[in-house]
Short mmCIF file of C-alpha atoms in Angstrom, two decimals:
data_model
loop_
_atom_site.label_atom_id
_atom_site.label_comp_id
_atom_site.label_asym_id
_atom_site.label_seq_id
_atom_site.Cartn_x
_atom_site.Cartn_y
_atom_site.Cartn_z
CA UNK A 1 -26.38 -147.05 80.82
CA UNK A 2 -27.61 -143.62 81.03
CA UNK A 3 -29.59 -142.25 84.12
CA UNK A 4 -31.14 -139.05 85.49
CA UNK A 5 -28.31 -139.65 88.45
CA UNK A 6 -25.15 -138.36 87.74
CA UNK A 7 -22.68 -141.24 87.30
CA UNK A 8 -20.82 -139.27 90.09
CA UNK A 9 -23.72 -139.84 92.90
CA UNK A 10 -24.58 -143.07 92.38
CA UNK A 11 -24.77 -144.54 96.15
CA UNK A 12 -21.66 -147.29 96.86
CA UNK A 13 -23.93 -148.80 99.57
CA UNK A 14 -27.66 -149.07 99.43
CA UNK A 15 -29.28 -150.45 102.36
CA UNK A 16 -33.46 -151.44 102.10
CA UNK A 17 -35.56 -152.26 104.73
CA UNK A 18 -38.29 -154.88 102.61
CA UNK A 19 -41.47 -153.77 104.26
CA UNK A 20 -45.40 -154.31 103.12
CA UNK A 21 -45.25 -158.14 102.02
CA UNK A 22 -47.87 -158.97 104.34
CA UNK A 23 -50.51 -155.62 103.57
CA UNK A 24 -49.26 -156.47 99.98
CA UNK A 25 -51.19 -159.81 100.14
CA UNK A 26 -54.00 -158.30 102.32
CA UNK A 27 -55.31 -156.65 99.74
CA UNK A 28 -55.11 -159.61 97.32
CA UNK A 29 -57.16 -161.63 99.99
CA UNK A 30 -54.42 -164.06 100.17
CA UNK A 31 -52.35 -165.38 103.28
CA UNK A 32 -49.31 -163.09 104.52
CA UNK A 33 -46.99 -165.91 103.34
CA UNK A 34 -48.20 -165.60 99.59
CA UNK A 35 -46.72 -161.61 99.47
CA UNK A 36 -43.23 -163.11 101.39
CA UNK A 37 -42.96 -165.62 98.04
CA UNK A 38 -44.05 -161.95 95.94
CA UNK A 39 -41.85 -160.39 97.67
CA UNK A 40 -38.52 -162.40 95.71
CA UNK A 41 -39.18 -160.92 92.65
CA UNK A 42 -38.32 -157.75 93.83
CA UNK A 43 -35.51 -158.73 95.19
CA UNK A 44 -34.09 -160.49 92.04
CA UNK A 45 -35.42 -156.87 90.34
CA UNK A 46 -32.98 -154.93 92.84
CA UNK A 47 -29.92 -157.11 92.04
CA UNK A 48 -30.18 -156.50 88.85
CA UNK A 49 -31.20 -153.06 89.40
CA UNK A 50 -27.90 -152.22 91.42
CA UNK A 51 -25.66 -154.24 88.76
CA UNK A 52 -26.80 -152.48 86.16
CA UNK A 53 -26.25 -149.01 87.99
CA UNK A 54 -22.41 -149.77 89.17
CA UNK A 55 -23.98 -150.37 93.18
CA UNK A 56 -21.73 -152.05 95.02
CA UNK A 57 -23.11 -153.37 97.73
CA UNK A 58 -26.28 -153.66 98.87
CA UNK A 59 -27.79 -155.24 102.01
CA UNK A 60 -31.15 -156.42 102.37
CA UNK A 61 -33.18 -156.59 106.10
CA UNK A 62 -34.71 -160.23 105.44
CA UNK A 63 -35.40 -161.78 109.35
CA UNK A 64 -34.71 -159.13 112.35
CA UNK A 65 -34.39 -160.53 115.85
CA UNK A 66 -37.90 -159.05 116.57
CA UNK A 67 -39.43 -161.32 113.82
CA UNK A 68 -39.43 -164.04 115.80
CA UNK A 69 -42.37 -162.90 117.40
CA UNK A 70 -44.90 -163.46 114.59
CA UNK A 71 -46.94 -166.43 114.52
CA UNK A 72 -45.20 -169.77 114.36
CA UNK A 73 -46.90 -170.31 111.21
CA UNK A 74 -45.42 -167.30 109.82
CA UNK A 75 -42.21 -167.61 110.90
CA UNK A 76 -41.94 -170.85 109.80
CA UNK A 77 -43.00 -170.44 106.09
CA UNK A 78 -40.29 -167.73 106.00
CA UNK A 79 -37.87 -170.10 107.16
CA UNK A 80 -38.73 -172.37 103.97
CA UNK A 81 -38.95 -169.87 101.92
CA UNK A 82 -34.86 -169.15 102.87
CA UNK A 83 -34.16 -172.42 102.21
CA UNK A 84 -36.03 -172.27 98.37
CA UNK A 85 -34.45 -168.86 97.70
CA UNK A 86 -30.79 -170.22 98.53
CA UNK A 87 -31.68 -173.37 96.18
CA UNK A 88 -32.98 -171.64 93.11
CA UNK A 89 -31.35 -168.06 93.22
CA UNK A 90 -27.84 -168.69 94.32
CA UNK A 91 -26.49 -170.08 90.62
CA UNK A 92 -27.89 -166.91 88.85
CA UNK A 93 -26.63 -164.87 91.44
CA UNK A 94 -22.84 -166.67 91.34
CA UNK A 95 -23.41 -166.40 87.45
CA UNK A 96 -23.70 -162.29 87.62
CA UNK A 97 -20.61 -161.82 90.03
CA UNK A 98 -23.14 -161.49 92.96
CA UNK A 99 -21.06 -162.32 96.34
CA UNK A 100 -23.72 -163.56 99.20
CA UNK A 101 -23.26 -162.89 102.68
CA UNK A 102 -25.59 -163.53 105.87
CA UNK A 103 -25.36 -160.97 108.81
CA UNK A 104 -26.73 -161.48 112.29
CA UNK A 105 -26.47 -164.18 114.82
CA UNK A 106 -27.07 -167.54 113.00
CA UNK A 107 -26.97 -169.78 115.55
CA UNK A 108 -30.96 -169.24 115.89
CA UNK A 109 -31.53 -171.26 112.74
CA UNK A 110 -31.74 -175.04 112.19
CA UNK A 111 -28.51 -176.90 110.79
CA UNK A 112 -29.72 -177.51 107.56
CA UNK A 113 -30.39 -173.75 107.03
CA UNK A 114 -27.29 -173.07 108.36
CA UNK A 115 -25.50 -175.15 106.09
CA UNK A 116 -27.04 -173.60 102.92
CA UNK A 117 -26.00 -170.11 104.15
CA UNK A 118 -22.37 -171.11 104.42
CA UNK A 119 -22.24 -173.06 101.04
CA UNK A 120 -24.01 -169.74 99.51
CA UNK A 121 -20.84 -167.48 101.17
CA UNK A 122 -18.02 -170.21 100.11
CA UNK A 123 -19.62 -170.62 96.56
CA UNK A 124 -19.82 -166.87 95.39
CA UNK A 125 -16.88 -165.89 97.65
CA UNK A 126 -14.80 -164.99 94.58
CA UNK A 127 -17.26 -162.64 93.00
CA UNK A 128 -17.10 -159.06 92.90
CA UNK A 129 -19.77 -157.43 90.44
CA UNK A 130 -22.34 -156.50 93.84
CA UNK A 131 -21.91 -157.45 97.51
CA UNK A 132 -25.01 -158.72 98.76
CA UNK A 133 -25.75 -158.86 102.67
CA UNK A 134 -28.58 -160.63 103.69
CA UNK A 135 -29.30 -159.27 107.29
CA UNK A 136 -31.02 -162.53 108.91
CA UNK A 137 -31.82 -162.53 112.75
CA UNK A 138 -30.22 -159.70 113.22
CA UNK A 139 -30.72 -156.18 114.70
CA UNK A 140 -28.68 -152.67 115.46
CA UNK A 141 -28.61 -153.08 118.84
CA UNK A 142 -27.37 -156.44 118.55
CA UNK A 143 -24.63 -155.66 116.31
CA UNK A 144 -23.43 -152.84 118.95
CA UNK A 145 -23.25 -155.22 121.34
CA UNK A 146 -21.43 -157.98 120.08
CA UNK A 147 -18.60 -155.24 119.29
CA UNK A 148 -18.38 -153.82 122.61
CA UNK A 149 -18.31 -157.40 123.72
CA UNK A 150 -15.48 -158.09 121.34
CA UNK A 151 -14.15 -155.09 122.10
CA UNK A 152 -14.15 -156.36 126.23
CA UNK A 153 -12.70 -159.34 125.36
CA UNK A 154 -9.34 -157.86 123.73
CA UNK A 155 -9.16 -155.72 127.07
CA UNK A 156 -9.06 -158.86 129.32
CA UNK A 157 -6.78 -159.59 127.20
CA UNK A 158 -4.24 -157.63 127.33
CA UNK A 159 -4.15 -157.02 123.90
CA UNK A 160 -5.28 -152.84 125.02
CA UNK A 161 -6.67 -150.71 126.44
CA UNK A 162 -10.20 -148.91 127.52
CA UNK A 163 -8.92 -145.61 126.64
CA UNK A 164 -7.41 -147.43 123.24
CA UNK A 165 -11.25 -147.42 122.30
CA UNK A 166 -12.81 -144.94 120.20
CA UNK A 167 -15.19 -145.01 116.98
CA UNK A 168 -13.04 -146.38 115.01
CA UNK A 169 -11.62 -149.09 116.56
CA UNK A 170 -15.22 -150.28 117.94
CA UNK A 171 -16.34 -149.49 114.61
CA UNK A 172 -13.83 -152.11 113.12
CA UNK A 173 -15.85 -155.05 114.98
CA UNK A 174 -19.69 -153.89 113.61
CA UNK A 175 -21.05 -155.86 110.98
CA UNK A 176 -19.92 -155.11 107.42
CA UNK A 177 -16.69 -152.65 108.58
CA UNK A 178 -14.97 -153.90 105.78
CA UNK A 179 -17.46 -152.64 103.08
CA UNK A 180 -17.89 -149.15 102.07
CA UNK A 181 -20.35 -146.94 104.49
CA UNK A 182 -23.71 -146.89 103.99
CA UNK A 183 -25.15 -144.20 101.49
CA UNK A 184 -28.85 -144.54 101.10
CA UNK A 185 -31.51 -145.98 103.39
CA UNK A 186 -34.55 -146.76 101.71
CA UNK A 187 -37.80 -147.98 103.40
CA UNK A 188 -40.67 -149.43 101.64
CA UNK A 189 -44.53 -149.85 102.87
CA UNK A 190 -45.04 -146.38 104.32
CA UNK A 191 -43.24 -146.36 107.52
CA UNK A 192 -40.68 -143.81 108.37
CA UNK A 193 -38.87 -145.62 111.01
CA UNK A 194 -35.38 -147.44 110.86
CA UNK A 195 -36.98 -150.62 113.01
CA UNK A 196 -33.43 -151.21 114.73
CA UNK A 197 -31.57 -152.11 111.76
CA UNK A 198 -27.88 -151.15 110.88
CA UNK A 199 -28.06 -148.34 114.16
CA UNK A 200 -24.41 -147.42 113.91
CA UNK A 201 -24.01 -147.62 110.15
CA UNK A 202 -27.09 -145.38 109.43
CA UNK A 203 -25.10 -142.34 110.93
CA UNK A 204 -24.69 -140.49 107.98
CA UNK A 205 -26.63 -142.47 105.69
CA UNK A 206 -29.89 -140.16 103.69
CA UNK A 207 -33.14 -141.88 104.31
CA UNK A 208 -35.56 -142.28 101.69
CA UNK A 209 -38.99 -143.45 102.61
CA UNK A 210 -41.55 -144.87 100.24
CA UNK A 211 -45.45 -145.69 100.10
CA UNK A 212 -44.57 -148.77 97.55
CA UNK A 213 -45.19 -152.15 99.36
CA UNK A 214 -42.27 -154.49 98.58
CA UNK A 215 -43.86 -156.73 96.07
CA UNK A 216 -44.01 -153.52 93.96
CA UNK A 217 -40.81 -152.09 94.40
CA UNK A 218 -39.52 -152.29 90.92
CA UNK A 219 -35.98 -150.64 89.14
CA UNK A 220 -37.93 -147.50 88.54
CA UNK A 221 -38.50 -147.45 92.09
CA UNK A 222 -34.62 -148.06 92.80
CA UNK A 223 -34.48 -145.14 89.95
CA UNK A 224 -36.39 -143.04 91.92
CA UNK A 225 -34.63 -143.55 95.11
CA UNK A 226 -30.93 -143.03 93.54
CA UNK A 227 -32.25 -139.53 91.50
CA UNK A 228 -33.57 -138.32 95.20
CA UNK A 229 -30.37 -139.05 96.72
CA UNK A 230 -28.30 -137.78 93.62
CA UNK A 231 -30.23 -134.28 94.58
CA UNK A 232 -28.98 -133.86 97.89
CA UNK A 233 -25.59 -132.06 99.51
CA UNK A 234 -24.11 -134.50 101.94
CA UNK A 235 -22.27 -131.90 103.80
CA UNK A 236 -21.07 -134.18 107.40
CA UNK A 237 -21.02 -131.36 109.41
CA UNK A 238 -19.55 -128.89 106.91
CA UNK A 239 -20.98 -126.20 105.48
CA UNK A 240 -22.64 -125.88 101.79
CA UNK A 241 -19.61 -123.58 100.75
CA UNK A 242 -17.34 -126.22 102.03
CA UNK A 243 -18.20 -128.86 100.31
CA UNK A 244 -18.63 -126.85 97.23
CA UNK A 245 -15.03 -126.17 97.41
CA UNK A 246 -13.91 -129.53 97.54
CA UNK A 247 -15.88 -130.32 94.67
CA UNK A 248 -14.59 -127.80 92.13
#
């Protein structure tokens, strides 16, 4: 498939923060549940989006910790509306070599919601085609934490020492270490804020922030976002000439 990106820049990891379901369905007069249900079918349009451009992995912020706070109601319908999603999308996505995987701390969620989750991750654990992380009750801060805390725990251990720990070896216990870094950020519904989500992988990552409310985010959008990050010089720390350098 030919696109405006250079084959070259296409991001590895792509990152989206699914904001504007509920202003989405404002404006429609409907309930803020109704633009969570529109909100699927651009998911399913990113998928395919990121197969068909060579994306490897993408990860998708579905339930922060902070969610919890919206009304019961709310939370709630979201809650079925996991358990509908994992019962009607995971064939297709085990049928396009999608491999599903839920990030966060998923002890907050009923058994039976639990139990889909795993059976998604054991199904399409084979696959390869596009790593797909669901982020579900989870948050940046969290996922700092829980690796210093791992990180404590092989100290008491014996197993080494607080001077062995640097970025890398903390790094080795965040969410998703195994996966390639994080490219592109995108944000939909207007807000230019990172709402505590993937803190420590977002260090070098290039934001892109967009007025499209999720239900409308489409695979031109996705376009969009990939040409704007094909344009820029990701230079960590170096200088322009440097990185020319490497290039030629």
């Amino acid at each position: 498939m030919t696109t405006s990106a250079d084959s070259a820049r296409i991001p590895r990891h792509i990152a989206i923060v699914m904001d504007g379901n509920g202003r989405w369905a404002k404006l429609r007069h409907r309930p803020r549940t109704f633009g969570h249900n529109a909100g699927r079918k651009a998911v399913r349009n990113v998928v395919e989006g990121c197969l068909r451009q060579g994306v490897k992995v993408l990860t998708l912020f579905a339930f922060s910790s902070e969610n919890w706070k919206r009304p019961e109601e709310e939370v709630g319908a979201l809650m079925e509306l996991f358990v509908r999603a994992l019962d009607k999308e995971v064939d297709e996505l085990h049928g396009n070599g999608v491999r599903i995987r839920f990030v966060g701390d998923l002890n907050a969620f009923d058994n039976g919601l639990r139990q889909r989750m795993t059976g998604a991750m054991a199904r399409t654990a084979g696959n390869d085609a596009l790593h797909l992380n669901i982020a579900v009750n989870y948050g940046g801060r969290w996922d700092i934490v829980q690796a210093a805390r791992k990180a404590a725990e092989a100290v008491a251990r014996g197993e080494l020492r607080a001077d062995d720990i640097d970025e890398k070896l903390l790094g080795h216990w965040m969410c998703l270490a195994e996966l390639p870094p994080l490219d592109l950020f995108i944000r939909t519904g207007g807000e230019c804020r990172v709402s505590n989500f993937l803190l420590w992988q977002l260090a070098y990552a290039e934001l892109h922030f967009t007025d499209t409310l999720w239900p409308d985010f489409d695979q031109a959008s996705l376009q969009h976002a990939i040409d704007d990050y094909a344009r820029r010089e990701r230079r960590y720390g170096k200088t322009g000439e440097q990185v020319a350098r490497q290039a030629n």
